[in-house]
PDB file of C-alpha atoms in Angstrom:
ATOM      1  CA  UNK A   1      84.608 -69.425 106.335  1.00 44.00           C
ATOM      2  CA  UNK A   2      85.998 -66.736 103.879  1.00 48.00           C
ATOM      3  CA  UNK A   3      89.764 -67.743 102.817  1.00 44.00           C
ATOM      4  CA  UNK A   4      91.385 -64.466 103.294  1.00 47.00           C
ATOM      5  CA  UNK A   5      94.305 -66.339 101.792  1.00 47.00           C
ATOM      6  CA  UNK A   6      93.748 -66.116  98.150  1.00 56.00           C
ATOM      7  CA  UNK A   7      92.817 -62.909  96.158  1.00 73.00           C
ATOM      8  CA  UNK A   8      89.237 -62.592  94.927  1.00 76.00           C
ATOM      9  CA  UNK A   9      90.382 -62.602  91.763  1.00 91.00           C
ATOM     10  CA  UNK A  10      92.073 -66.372  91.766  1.00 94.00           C
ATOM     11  CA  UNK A  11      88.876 -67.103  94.004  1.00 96.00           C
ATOM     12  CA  UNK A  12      86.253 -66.152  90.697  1.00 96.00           C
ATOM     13  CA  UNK A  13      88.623 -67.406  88.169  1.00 96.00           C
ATOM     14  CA  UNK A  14      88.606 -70.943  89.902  1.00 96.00           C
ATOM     15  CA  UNK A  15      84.661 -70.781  90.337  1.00 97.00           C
ATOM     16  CA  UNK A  16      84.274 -69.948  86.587  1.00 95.00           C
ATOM     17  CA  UNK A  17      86.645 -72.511  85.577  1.00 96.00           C
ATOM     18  CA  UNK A  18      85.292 -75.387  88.252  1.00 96.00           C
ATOM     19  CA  UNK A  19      81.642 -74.555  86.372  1.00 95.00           C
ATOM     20  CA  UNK A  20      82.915 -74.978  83.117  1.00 94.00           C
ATOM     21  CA  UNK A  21      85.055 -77.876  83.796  1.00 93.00           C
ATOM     22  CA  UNK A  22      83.085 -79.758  86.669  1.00 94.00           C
ATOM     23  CA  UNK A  23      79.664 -79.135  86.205  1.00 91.00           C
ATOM     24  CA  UNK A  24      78.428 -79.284  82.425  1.00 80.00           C
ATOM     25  CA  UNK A  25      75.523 -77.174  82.534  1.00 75.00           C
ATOM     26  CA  UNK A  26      73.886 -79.754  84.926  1.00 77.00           C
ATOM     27  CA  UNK A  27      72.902 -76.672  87.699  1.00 82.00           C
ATOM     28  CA  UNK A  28      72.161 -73.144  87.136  1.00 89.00           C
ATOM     29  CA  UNK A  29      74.927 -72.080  89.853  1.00 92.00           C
ATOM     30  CA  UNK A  30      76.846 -68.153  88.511  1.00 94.00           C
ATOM     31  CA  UNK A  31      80.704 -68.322  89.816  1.00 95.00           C
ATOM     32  CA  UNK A  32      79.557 -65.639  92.267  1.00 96.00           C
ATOM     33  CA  UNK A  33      76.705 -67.928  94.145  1.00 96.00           C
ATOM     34  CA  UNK A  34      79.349 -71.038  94.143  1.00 96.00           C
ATOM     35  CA  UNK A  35      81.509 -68.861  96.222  1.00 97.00           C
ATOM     36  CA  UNK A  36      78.217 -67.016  98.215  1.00 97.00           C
ATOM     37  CA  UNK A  37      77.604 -71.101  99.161  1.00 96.00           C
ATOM     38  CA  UNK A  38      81.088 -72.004  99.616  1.00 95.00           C
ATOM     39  CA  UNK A  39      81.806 -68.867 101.813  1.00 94.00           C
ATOM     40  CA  UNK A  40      78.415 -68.919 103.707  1.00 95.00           C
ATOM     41  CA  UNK A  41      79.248 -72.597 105.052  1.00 94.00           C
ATOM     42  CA  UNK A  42      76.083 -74.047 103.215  1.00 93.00           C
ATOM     43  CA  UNK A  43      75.533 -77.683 104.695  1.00 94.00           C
ATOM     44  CA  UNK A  44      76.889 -80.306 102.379  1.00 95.00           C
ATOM     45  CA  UNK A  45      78.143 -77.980  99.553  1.00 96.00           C
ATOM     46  CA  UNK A  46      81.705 -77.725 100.404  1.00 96.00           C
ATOM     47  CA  UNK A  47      81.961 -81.346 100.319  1.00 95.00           C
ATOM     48  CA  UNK A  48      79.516 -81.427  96.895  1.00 95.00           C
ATOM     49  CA  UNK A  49      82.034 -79.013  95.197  1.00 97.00           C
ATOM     50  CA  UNK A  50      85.138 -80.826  96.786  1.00 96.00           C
ATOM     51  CA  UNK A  51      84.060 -84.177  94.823  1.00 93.00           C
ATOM     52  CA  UNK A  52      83.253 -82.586  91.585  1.00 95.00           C
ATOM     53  CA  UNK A  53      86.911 -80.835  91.355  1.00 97.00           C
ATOM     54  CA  UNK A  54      88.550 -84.108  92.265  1.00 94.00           C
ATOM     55  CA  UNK A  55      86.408 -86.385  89.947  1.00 92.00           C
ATOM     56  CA  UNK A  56      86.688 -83.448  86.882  1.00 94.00           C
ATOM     57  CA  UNK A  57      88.854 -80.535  87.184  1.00 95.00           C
ATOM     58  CA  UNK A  58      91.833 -80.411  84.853  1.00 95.00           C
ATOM     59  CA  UNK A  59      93.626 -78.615  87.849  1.00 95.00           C
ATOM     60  CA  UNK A  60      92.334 -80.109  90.526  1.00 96.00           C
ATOM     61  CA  UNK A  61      95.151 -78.513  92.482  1.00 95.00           C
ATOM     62  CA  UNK A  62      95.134 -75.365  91.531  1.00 96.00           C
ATOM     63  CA  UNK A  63      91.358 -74.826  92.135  1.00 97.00           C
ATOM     64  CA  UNK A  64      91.421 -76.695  95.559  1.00 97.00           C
ATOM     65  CA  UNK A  65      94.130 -74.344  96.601  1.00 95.00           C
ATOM     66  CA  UNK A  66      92.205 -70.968  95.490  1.00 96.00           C
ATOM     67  CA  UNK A  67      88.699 -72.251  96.679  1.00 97.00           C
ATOM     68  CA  UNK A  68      89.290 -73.622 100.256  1.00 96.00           C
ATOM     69  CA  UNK A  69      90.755 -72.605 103.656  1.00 93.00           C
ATOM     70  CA  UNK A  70      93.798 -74.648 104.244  1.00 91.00           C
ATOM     71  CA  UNK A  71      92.193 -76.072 107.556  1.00 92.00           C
ATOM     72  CA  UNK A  72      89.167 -77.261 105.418  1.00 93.00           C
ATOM     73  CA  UNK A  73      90.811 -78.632 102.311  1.00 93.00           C
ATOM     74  CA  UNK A  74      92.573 -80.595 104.683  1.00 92.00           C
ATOM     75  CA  UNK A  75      89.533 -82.361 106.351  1.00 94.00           C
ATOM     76  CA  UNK A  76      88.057 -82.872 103.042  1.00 94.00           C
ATOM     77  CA  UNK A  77      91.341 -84.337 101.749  1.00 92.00           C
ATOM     78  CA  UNK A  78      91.348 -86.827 104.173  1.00 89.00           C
ATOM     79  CA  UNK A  79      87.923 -87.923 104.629  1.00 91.00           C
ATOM     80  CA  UNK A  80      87.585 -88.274 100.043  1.00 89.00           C
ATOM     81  CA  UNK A  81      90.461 -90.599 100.966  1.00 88.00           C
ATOM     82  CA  UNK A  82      89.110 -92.370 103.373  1.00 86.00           C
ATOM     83  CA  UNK A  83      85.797 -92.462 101.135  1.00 87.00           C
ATOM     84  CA  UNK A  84      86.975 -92.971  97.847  1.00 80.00           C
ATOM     85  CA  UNK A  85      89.410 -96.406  99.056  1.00 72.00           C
ATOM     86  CA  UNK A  86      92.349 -94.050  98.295  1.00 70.00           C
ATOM     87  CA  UNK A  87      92.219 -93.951  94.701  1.00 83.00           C
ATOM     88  CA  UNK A  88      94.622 -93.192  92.138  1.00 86.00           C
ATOM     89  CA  UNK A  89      93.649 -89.723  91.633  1.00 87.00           C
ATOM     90  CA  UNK A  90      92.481 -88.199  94.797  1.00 88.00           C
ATOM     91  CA  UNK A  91      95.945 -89.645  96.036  1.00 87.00           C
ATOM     92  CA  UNK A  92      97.814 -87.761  93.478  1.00 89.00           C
ATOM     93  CA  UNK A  93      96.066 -84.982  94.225  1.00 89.00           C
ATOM     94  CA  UNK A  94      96.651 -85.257  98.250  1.00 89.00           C
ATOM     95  CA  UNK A  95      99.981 -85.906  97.659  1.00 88.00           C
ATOM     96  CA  UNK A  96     100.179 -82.637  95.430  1.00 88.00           C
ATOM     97  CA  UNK A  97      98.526 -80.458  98.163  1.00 91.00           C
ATOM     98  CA  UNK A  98     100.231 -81.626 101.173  1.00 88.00           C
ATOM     99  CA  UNK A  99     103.611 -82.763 100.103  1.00 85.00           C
ATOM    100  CA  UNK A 100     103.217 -85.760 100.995  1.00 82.00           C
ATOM    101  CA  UNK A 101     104.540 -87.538  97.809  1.00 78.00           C
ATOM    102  CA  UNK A 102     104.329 -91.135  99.328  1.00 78.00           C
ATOM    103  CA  UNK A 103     100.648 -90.801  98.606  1.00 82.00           C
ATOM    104  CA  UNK A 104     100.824 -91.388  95.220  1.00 78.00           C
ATOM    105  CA  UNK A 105     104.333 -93.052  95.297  1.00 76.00           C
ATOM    106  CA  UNK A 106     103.753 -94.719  91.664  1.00 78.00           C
ATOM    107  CA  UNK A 107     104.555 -91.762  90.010  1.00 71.00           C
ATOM    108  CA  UNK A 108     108.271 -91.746  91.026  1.00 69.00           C
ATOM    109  CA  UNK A 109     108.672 -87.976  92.883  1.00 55.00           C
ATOM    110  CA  UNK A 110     111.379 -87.522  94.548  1.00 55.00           C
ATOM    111  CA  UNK A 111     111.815 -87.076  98.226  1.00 50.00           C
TER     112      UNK A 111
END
């Protein structure tokens, strides 16, 4: 479940920063055993990190982008809308990933 699409590099830098930002000490997790999980397909922990970049991350984006296969953040994108009653965030942060811009039509974008 590797992304071969982003460097290892912007991969570890994201990990380090998700910790920082996202997790507050709270679990003993290195940046290299987020991504060992992550990569490995560990039940439950994509979707565990998924919620804690959305709820925390001051680039939610950005991190998303390096951390996940396209396929996946995709699923996960949709079903934390479906979960979350579409709120104001994750839609601005779906609507920054997929370019769909209707999602979060309150900020004004233009299409």
């Amino acid at each position: 479940m590797k992304s071969i699409e982003k460097s290892t590099n912007q991969r570890l830098d994201s990990a380090r920063a998700v910790l920082a930002e996202c997790f507050w000490g709270d679990y003993t997790l290195t940046a290299q055993e987020l991504l060992r999980r992550l990569d490995d397909g560990e039940p439950g922990f994509d979707r565990f990190l998924f919620s804690k970049i959305i709820e925390n991350s001051r680039r939610p984006s950005r991190h998303l982008r390096n951390l996940f296969a396209s396929d996946r953040l995709k699923f996960l994108l949709n079903r934390h809308l479906e979960q979350s009653g579409a709120n104001k965030r994750a839609r601005l942060v779906a609507a920054n990933l997929t370019g769909n811009y209707p999602l979060a039509s309150e900020y004004g974008w233009r299409q």
